[in-house]
Coordinates of C-alpha atoms in Angstrom, one line a residue:
X1 CA -36.0 64.2 68.1
X2 CA -35.9 66.6 65.4
X3 CA -34.3 69.1 68.0
X4 CA -31.8 66.7 68.8
X5 CA -31.2 65.7 65.3
X6 CA -30.6 69.4 64.1
X7 CA -28.2 70.5 66.8
X8 CA -25.9 67.3 67.7
X9 CA -24.2 64.9 66.0
X10 CA -22.1 61.6 66.4
X11 CA -18.2 62.2 66.7
X12 CA -15.7 59.8 68.4
X13 CA -13.3 61.3 70.9
X14 CA -15.5 64.2 71.9
X15 CA -17.8 64.7 75.2
X16 CA -20.3 66.8 76.7
X17 CA -21.5 67.2 80.3
X18 CA -25.0 65.8 80.7
X19 CA -26.2 69.0 82.5
X20 CA -25.5 70.8 79.1
X21 CA -27.5 68.8 76.9
X22 CA -30.4 69.2 79.3
X23 CA -30.1 72.8 79.8
X24 CA -30.1 73.3 76.3
X25 CA -33.3 71.2 76.0
X26 CA -34.8 73.0 79.2
X27 CA -34.3 76.3 76.8
X28 CA -35.6 74.9 74.1
X29 CA -38.9 73.8 76.0
X30 CA -39.2 77.3 77.3
X31 CA -38.9 79.1 74.2
X32 CA -41.4 77.1 72.5
X33 CA -43.8 76.7 75.4
X34 CA -43.5 73.2 75.5
X35 CA -43.5 70.9 79.0
X36 CA -40.2 69.0 79.4
X37 CA -39.7 65.7 80.4
X38 CA -37.6 65.0 83.5
X39 CA -33.7 64.2 83.3
X40 CA -33.8 60.7 83.2
X41 CA -36.5 60.6 80.6
X42 CA -34.3 62.9 78.5
X43 CA -31.3 60.7 79.0
X44 CA -33.4 57.7 77.7
X45 CA -34.4 60.0 74.9
X46 CA -30.8 60.9 73.7
X47 CA -29.5 57.1 73.8
X48 CA -32.6 56.1 71.6
X49 CA -31.8 58.8 68.8
X50 CA -27.7 58.2 69.3
X51 CA -27.0 54.7 69.9
X52 CA -24.3 53.3 71.5
X53 CA -23.6 56.6 73.5
X54 CA -21.5 56.0 76.6
X55 CA -21.6 57.9 79.9
X56 CA -18.3 58.9 81.8
X57 CA -17.8 60.5 85.0
X58 CA -15.2 63.2 84.4
X59 CA -13.4 65.7 86.5
X60 CA -11.0 66.0 89.2
X61 CA -11.8 64.3 92.5
X62 CA -15.0 66.2 94.1
X63 CA -15.5 68.4 91.0
X64 CA -16.4 65.3 88.6
X65 CA -19.4 65.3 86.5
X66 CA -21.3 62.8 84.5
X67 CA -20.6 63.5 80.5
X68 CA -22.0 61.8 77.4
X69 CA -19.1 60.5 75.3
X70 CA -19.0 60.3 71.5
X71 CA -21.6 63.4 70.9
X72 CA -21.3 66.9 70.0
X73 CA -22.9 70.1 68.8
X74 CA -22.9 70.4 65.2
X75 CA -20.8 73.3 63.9
X76 CA -23.8 75.2 62.4
X77 CA -26.2 75.0 65.5
X78 CA -27.6 77.8 66.8
X79 CA -26.8 76.6 70.3
X80 CA -22.8 77.5 69.7
X81 CA -23.7 80.9 70.3
X82 CA -24.9 80.4 73.9
X83 CA -22.3 81.9 76.2
X84 CA -22.8 78.6 78.4
X85 CA -21.4 76.7 75.8
X86 CA -17.8 78.0 75.7
X87 CA -17.6 76.6 79.7
X88 CA -18.7 73.0 78.4
X89 CA -16.3 72.2 75.7
X90 CA -13.4 69.9 76.0
X91 CA -13.4 70.7 80.0
X92 CA -12.3 67.4 81.1
X93 CA -10.5 67.2 84.4
X94 CA -10.4 70.9 85.2
X95 CA -11.4 72.2 88.6
X96 CA -14.4 75.1 89.2
X97 CA -11.7 77.7 89.4
X98 CA -10.4 77.4 86.4
X99 CA -13.8 77.6 84.3
X100 CA -14.2 81.2 86.2
X101 CA -10.9 82.1 84.8
X102 CA -12.3 81.1 81.2
X103 CA -14.3 84.5 81.1
X104 CA -11.2 86.1 81.7
X105 CA -9.1 84.9 78.9
X106 CA -10.2 87.1 76.1
X107 CA -8.2 85.5 73.4
X108 CA -7.7 81.9 72.8
X109 CA -3.9 81.3 71.7
X110 CA -4.2 84.3 69.5
X111 CA -7.5 82.4 67.4
X112 CA -10.1 85.0 68.5
X113 CA -9.0 88.5 67.9
X114 CA -10.3 88.8 64.1
X115 CA -13.6 87.0 64.9
X116 CA -14.1 89.7 68.1
X117 CA -13.7 92.7 65.9
X118 CA -16.2 91.4 63.4
X119 CA -19.1 92.2 65.3
X120 CA -18.9 94.6 68.4
X121 CA -21.9 92.9 70.3
X122 CA -19.9 89.6 70.1
X123 CA -18.5 88.6 73.8
X124 CA -15.0 87.0 73.8
X125 CA -16.2 83.8 74.8
X126 CA -18.8 83.8 72.0
X127 CA -15.8 84.4 69.9
X128 CA -13.8 81.9 71.0
X129 CA -16.6 79.3 70.9
X130 CA -17.5 80.5 67.0
X131 CA -13.7 80.3 66.3
X132 CA -13.0 77.3 67.4
X133 CA -16.1 75.7 65.7
X134 CA -15.1 77.2 62.5
X135 CA -11.4 75.6 62.6
X136 CA -12.6 72.3 63.6
X137 CA -13.9 71.3 60.2
X138 CA -9.7 72.0 59.3
X139 CA -8.9 69.1 61.5
X140 CA -9.7 65.3 61.7
X141 CA -12.4 65.1 65.0
X142 CA -13.1 61.5 64.0
X143 CA -9.5 60.2 64.8
X144 CA -9.6 56.8 66.6
X145 CA -7.0 56.7 69.7
X146 CA -5.0 53.8 69.7
X147 CA -4.6 51.2 72.3
X148 CA -1.5 51.6 74.4
X149 CA 0.5 48.5 74.9
X150 CA 1.3 46.9 78.5
X151 CA 4.3 47.5 80.3
X152 CA 6.9 44.6 79.7
X153 CA 8.4 44.4 83.7
X154 CA 10.2 41.3 82.7
X155 CA 12.3 40.2 85.7
X156 CA 12.5 43.5 87.2
X157 CA 11.5 43.1 90.9
X158 CA 9.3 46.2 92.5
X159 CA 10.7 47.6 95.9
X160 CA 8.9 46.7 98.8
X161 CA 5.7 48.4 99.3
X162 CA 4.8 48.5 95.5
X163 CA 2.5 45.8 93.9
X164 CA 1.2 44.9 90.2
X165 CA -1.9 46.4 91.3
X166 CA 0.1 49.3 91.8
X167 CA 1.4 49.2 87.9
X168 CA -2.1 48.2 86.6
X169 CA -3.6 51.5 88.4
X170 CA -0.9 53.7 86.9
X171 CA -1.9 52.3 83.3
X172 CA -5.5 53.2 83.7
X173 CA -4.7 56.6 85.0
X174 CA -2.2 57.3 82.4
X175 CA -4.5 56.1 79.9
X176 CA -7.2 58.3 81.2
X177 CA -4.8 61.5 81.3
X178 CA -4.1 60.9 77.7
X179 CA -7.3 60.9 76.4
X180 CA -8.1 64.0 78.6
X181 CA -5.4 65.5 76.5
X182 CA -6.7 64.1 73.3
X183 CA -9.8 65.7 74.0
X184 CA -8.8 68.9 75.0
X185 CA -6.5 69.3 72.1
X186 CA -9.2 67.7 69.5
X187 CA -12.0 70.9 70.8
X188 CA -8.8 73.4 70.4
X189 CA -8.3 74.3 74.1
X190 CA -4.6 74.4 74.2
X191 CA -4.2 76.6 77.1
X192 CA -5.7 74.1 79.2
X193 CA -2.7 71.5 78.8
X194 CA -0.5 73.0 81.2
X195 CA -2.9 72.5 83.9
X196 CA -3.8 69.5 82.7
X197 CA -0.3 68.3 83.1
X198 CA 0.0 69.7 86.6
X199 CA -3.1 67.8 87.5
X200 CA -1.6 64.7 86.8
X201 CA 2.0 65.2 87.5
X202 CA 2.1 68.0 90.5
X203 CA -1.6 67.4 91.9
X204 CA -2.6 69.7 95.0
X205 CA -3.0 66.7 97.5
X206 CA -6.1 66.9 99.7
X207 CA -5.3 67.2 103.3
X208 CA -6.8 63.8 104.2
X209 CA -4.8 61.3 102.7
X210 CA -3.1 63.2 99.6
X211 CA -3.8 60.4 96.7
X212 CA -3.6 61.8 92.9
X213 CA -7.1 61.1 91.1
X214 CA -7.9 61.4 87.7
X215 CA -11.5 61.3 85.9
X216 CA -13.3 58.3 86.6
X217 CA -15.6 56.1 84.3
X218 CA -18.8 54.3 84.7
X219 CA -17.1 51.5 82.6
X220 CA -13.9 51.4 85.0
X221 CA -13.4 51.6 88.9
X222 CA -12.0 55.1 90.0
X223 CA -8.1 54.6 90.9
X224 CA -5.6 56.8 93.1
X225 CA -2.1 57.1 93.1
X226 CA 0.1 58.8 95.8
X227 CA 2.7 61.0 94.2
X228 CA 5.6 59.5 95.7
X229 CA 4.5 56.3 94.2
X230 CA 4.2 58.0 90.9
X231 CA 7.8 59.2 91.1
X232 CA 8.8 55.9 92.3
X233 CA 7.1 54.0 89.4
X234 CA 8.4 56.1 86.6
X235 CA 12.0 55.2 87.6
X236 CA 11.7 51.9 86.9
X237 CA 13.1 51.2 83.4
X238 CA 10.3 49.3 81.9
X239 CA 7.8 51.9 83.0
X240 CA 9.8 54.7 81.7
X241 CA 10.4 53.0 78.4
X242 CA 6.4 51.9 78.4
X243 CA 5.4 55.5 79.2
X244 CA 7.7 56.9 76.3
X245 CA 6.0 54.4 73.8
X246 CA 2.4 55.5 75.1
X247 CA 3.7 59.2 74.5
X248 CA 4.7 58.7 70.9
X249 CA 1.2 57.1 70.2
X250 CA -0.4 60.0 72.1
X251 CA 1.5 62.8 70.2
X252 CA 1.6 61.0 66.7
X253 CA -2.4 61.1 67.2
X254 CA -2.5 64.6 67.8
X255 CA -0.5 65.4 65.0
X256 CA -2.8 63.6 63.1
X257 CA -5.6 65.4 64.4
X258 CA -4.5 68.7 64.1
X259 CA -2.5 68.3 60.7
X260 CA -4.6 65.7 58.9
X261 CA -3.1 66.7 55.5
X262 CA -0.1 68.5 55.4
X263 CA -1.0 70.1 51.9
X264 CA -4.6 71.3 52.7
X265 CA -5.2 75.1 52.9
X266 CA -6.0 76.2 56.7
X267 CA -6.7 79.4 58.1
X268 CA -3.5 81.4 59.3
X269 CA -5.1 81.7 62.7
X270 CA -5.2 78.0 63.1
X271 CA -1.5 77.6 61.7
X272 CA -0.5 80.4 64.4
X273 CA -2.3 78.9 67.4
X274 CA -0.9 75.4 66.4
X275 CA 2.7 77.0 66.4
X276 CA 2.1 78.5 70.0
X277 CA 1.2 75.8 71.1
X278 CA 4.1 73.9 70.3
X279 CA 6.4 76.8 71.5
X280 CA 4.8 76.2 74.9
X281 CA 4.9 72.4 75.5
X282 CA 8.3 72.2 77.0
X283 CA 8.1 74.3 79.3
X284 CA 4.8 73.5 80.4
X285 CA 5.9 69.9 81.1
X286 CA 9.1 70.7 82.6
X287 CA 7.1 73.2 84.9
X288 CA 4.8 70.5 85.7
X289 CA 7.4 67.6 86.1
X290 CA 9.8 69.7 88.4
X291 CA 10.1 67.7 91.4
X292 CA 10.5 64.3 89.2
X293 CA 14.1 62.5 88.8
X294 CA 15.9 64.3 85.8
X295 CA 16.4 61.0 84.0
X296 CA 12.0 60.8 83.9
X297 CA 11.8 64.5 83.0
X298 CA 14.4 64.0 80.3
X299 CA 12.6 61.3 78.6
X300 CA 9.3 62.8 78.7
X301 CA 10.7 66.1 77.5
X302 CA 12.5 64.4 74.4
X303 CA 9.4 63.0 73.2
X304 CA 7.3 66.5 73.6
X305 CA 10.4 68.2 71.8
X306 CA 9.7 65.8 69.2
X307 CA 6.2 66.6 68.8
X308 CA 6.6 70.2 69.2
X309 CA 9.3 70.3 66.4
X310 CA 6.9 67.9 64.4
X311 CA 4.3 70.6 64.9
X312 CA 6.5 73.4 63.4
X313 CA 7.9 71.4 60.4
X314 CA 4.4 70.3 59.5
X315 CA 2.9 74.0 59.8
X316 CA 5.8 75.2 58.1
X317 CA 5.5 72.5 55.3
X318 CA 1.6 73.7 54.9
X319 CA 2.8 77.3 54.8
X320 CA 4.8 76.7 51.8
X321 CA 2.1 74.2 50.0
X322 CA -0.2 77.6 50.0
X323 CA 2.3 79.7 48.7
X324 CA 3.4 77.3 45.9
X325 CA -0.3 77.1 45.0
X326 CA 0.0 80.2 43.4
X327 CA 2.9 79.8 41.4
X328 CA 1.8 76.1 40.0
X329 CA -1.6 78.0 39.1
X330 CA 0.4 80.8 37.1
X331 CA 0.7 79.8 33.4
X332 CA 3.2 82.5 32.7
X333 CA 5.6 81.8 35.5
X334 CA 5.3 77.9 34.5
X335 CA 6.4 78.9 31.2
X336 CA 9.3 80.9 32.3
X337 CA 10.3 78.5 34.8
X338 CA 10.5 75.9 31.6
X339 CA 12.4 78.1 29.8
X340 CA 14.9 78.9 32.7
X341 CA 14.9 74.9 33.5
X342 CA 16.1 74.1 29.4
X343 CA 19.0 76.1 29.8
X344 CA 20.5 74.2 32.9
X345 CA 23.4 72.2 32.1
X346 CA 22.5 69.1 33.5
X347 CA 25.2 66.9 31.9
X348 CA 27.3 69.3 34.1
X349 CA 25.2 68.9 37.2
X350 CA 25.5 65.0 36.8
X351 CA 29.2 65.0 36.4
X352 CA 29.7 66.8 39.8
X353 CA 26.8 65.5 41.6
X354 CA 27.8 61.5 40.4
X355 CA 31.3 61.8 42.2
X356 CA 29.9 62.6 45.5
X357 CA 26.4 60.8 45.1
X358 CA 27.4 57.4 42.8
X359 CA 23.6 57.3 41.8
X360 CA 22.7 55.9 38.3
X361 CA 22.7 58.1 35.6
X362 CA 19.6 56.4 34.0
X363 CA 17.6 57.3 37.0
X364 CA 18.7 60.4 37.3
X365 CA 17.9 61.2 33.7
X366 CA 14.3 59.7 34.1
X367 CA 13.7 62.0 37.0
X368 CA 15.2 65.0 35.1
X369 CA 12.6 64.3 32.2
X370 CA 9.5 63.4 34.1
X371 CA 10.1 66.7 36.1
X372 CA 10.1 68.6 33.1
X373 CA 7.0 66.9 31.7
X374 CA 5.2 67.4 35.3
X375 CA 6.1 71.4 34.8
X376 CA 4.7 71.5 31.3
X377 CA 1.6 69.7 31.7
X378 CA 1.2 72.6 34.6
X379 CA 0.3 70.0 37.0
X380 CA -1.6 70.9 40.5
X381 CA 0.0 70.3 43.7
X382 CA -1.9 67.4 44.6
X383 CA -0.2 66.1 41.1
X384 CA 3.3 67.0 42.1
X385 CA 2.6 65.1 45.4
X386 CA 1.7 62.2 43.7
X387 CA 4.8 62.4 41.3
X388 CA 7.3 62.9 44.6
X389 CA 5.6 59.8 46.4
X390 CA 5.9 57.8 43.2
X391 CA 10.1 58.7 43.1
X392 CA 10.3 57.8 46.8
X393 CA 8.5 54.3 46.0
X394 CA 11.1 53.8 43.0
X395 CA 14.1 54.6 44.7
X396 CA 13.7 52.7 47.7
X397 CA 11.6 49.8 46.5
X398 CA 14.8 47.9 46.5
X399 CA 15.4 48.2 50.1
X400 CA 11.7 47.1 51.4
X401 CA 11.9 44.7 53.9
X402 CA 15.5 45.0 54.6
X403 CA 17.4 46.4 57.8
X404 CA 19.2 48.8 55.7
X405 CA 15.7 50.6 54.9
X406 CA 16.1 53.4 57.2
X407 CA 19.8 54.2 56.0
X408 CA 19.2 54.0 52.4
X409 CA 16.2 56.5 53.0
X410 CA 18.2 58.7 55.1
X411 CA 21.0 58.6 52.1
X412 CA 18.2 59.6 49.5
X413 CA 17.5 62.5 51.1
X414 CA 21.1 63.7 50.9
X415 CA 20.9 62.9 47.5
X416 CA 18.0 64.6 46.5
X417 CA 19.1 67.5 48.4
X418 CA 22.4 68.0 46.7
X419 CA 21.0 67.5 43.3
X420 CA 18.7 69.9 44.0
X421 CA 21.0 72.5 45.4
X422 CA 23.1 72.0 42.3
X423 CA 20.4 73.0 39.9
X424 CA 19.2 75.9 42.2
X425 CA 23.2 76.8 42.0
X426 CA 23.1 77.1 38.3
X427 CA 20.1 78.9 37.9
X428 CA 21.5 81.6 40.2
X429 CA 24.6 81.4 38.4
X430 CA 22.7 82.3 34.8
X431 CA 20.3 84.8 36.9
X432 CA 17.4 82.9 35.7
X433 CA 14.1 85.5 35.9
X434 CA 12.1 82.4 37.9
X435 CA 14.9 81.7 40.2
X436 CA 12.3 83.0 43.1
X437 CA 9.8 80.6 42.0
X438 CA 12.1 77.9 41.8
X439 CA 13.1 78.6 45.0
X440 CA 10.2 78.5 46.6
X441 CA 9.4 74.9 44.8
X442 CA 12.7 73.7 46.1
X443 CA 12.0 74.3 49.6
X444 CA 8.6 72.7 49.3
X445 CA 9.6 69.5 47.4
X446 CA 12.5 69.0 49.7
X447 CA 10.4 69.5 52.9
X448 CA 7.7 67.0 51.6
X449 CA 10.0 64.6 50.3
X450 CA 11.4 64.4 53.9
X451 CA 7.7 64.2 55.2
X452 CA 7.3 61.0 53.2
X453 CA 10.4 59.4 53.9
X454 CA 10.0 59.8 57.9
X455 CA 6.5 58.3 57.0
X456 CA 8.2 55.5 55.1
X457 CA 10.6 54.7 57.6
X458 CA 7.9 54.5 60.3
X459 CA 6.1 51.8 58.4
X460 CA 9.2 50.2 57.5
X461 CA 10.5 49.7 61.3
X462 CA 7.0 49.6 63.2
X463 CA 7.6 53.2 64.7
X464 CA 5.6 56.4 64.7
X465 CA 7.2 58.9 62.6
X466 CA 7.5 61.0 65.8
X467 CA 9.6 57.8 67.2
X468 CA 11.7 57.8 64.1
X469 CA 12.3 61.5 63.8
X470 CA 12.5 62.6 67.2
X471 CA 14.6 60.2 69.1
X472 CA 17.9 60.1 67.2
X473 CA 19.5 62.4 69.6
X474 CA 19.0 60.1 72.6
X475 CA 20.8 57.0 71.9
X476 CA 19.3 55.3 75.2
X477 CA 15.8 55.5 73.7
X478 CA 16.4 54.4 70.2
X479 CA 14.9 51.1 68.7
X480 CA 17.2 48.7 67.3
X481 CA 15.2 48.8 64.2
X482 CA 16.3 52.3 63.4
X483 CA 19.9 51.6 63.5
X484 CA 22.1 49.2 61.4
X485 CA 25.6 48.5 62.3
X486 CA 27.0 51.2 60.3
X487 CA 25.2 53.9 62.2
X488 CA 26.2 52.5 65.8
X489 CA 29.5 52.5 64.6
X490 CA 29.7 55.9 63.3
X491 CA 28.0 57.3 66.6
X492 CA 30.3 55.2 68.7
X493 CA 33.0 57.4 67.2
X494 CA 31.4 60.6 69.1
X495 CA 34.2 62.0 71.1
X496 CA 32.3 62.9 74.2
X497 CA 29.5 60.2 74.3
X498 CA 28.3 61.9 77.9
X499 CA 27.0 64.5 76.0
X500 CA 25.4 62.8 73.0
X501 CA 23.2 61.0 75.7
X502 CA 22.5 64.0 77.6
X503 CA 19.6 65.6 76.2
X504 CA 17.4 65.2 73.0
X505 CA 19.0 66.4 69.7
X506 CA 15.9 68.9 69.3
X507 CA 17.3 70.8 72.4
X508 CA 21.0 70.4 71.8
X509 CA 20.4 72.0 68.5
X510 CA 18.4 74.9 69.6
X511 CA 20.3 75.8 72.7
X512 CA 24.1 75.3 70.9
X513 CA 24.0 77.1 67.5
X514 CA 27.8 76.1 67.3
X515 CA 27.7 72.8 67.5
X516 CA 29.6 70.6 64.8
X517 CA 28.6 68.7 61.9
X518 CA 29.5 65.7 63.9
X519 CA 27.4 66.2 66.4
X520 CA 24.5 66.4 64.4

């Protein structure tokens, strides 16, 4: 009992093979010359220690294994040093031949190189496991995966050969697939996502009947869905819309797991691994869905693009935050910034900006005074974050509960950016000694303000932040709550409406450097 408590702990969303735990136990008994109990008795023992532990059968058809769901190795456990453990962590839905490939992968998304150099006797697998365990303290491994909504078929009639049971089977299979994706990401095994998507969207059909199978559970009957049925079901607009909603929930959960606090310091190796992961996502999904209709691929890739872009933005914001901490903790730099800021002609700034922004003069002056006071008090980064959050609350409180809230939030971002650029312009013309510090602070505050506003809009519209920020380029997928009449009127004047609907905005911006302001 003490050995179990010393080496294992409960953790929602994590699974371990039953055979893994029993092998650890047998090794422990062998090392301490104890007589082991059989596997069945050991299972009862585990359940008596970790109450509420569930069992699931996970893996592809023919290669599935029983797993304990809701338990993991403690990061400080000596069992993490065992080579076999690297083959057990987050291996849901992975065939045997992929586990054999793991030994050849001497780096995990660039995360293991530094660890492997620290000890010449450490194997690559041990380095990967140790690095992963170390990084897990910076992510949210306790995150609860929200339930998915049910598809609203409305009056849509399914074509001959399809039944509501097929739709229900798709619901179960897609939920399991998303749970597997979440488990793999939660264990930082990013390189398995490509194979995971391949196994769902482009499975290698068995020679007998060719069904697509996903991990089964003891609590639910195992279901199958032939690939041609999967493709046909995805063509239905209600199914596609439901799948997009599920993707928004999944990817928002992944963002909150990987980056639970955008301002908290994290290792550069973890940040780089997340950025590499984001860079690969679109290509992996497009390869996996190469046989699907363009409309289905476009919808799926649109959400994945928004997810990848969010990861890039949040990791950049985190990087800026760490750089800004050094500035905000330096007394001499703060004093120089205050001296330079007091020389800025704010009356001239307000005079020029008021014509463009039409902001209330009293509010602008209050923000100016509060900014100087907060800087003078040498506030920490967390205190600055609280101040910025209060600014957003003050500015948008009159629009709460109003359909115009999203537009008011976007207008605030434009005005905030315009005012800050005018202040930076004045500092530049005066050759302020602290210009570099102000430039860094301005980048951080603009980006963090963007982060705050997107979450406020998401809360006001009942959408996820990924849905709010990633879907404006694809009008066919927009929720009506995200657009008001003025937005729809402006978008309706687009010279080339077909092009506007063609592909996600994130993709267009990257692929067309010369896009016009109207396109944006």
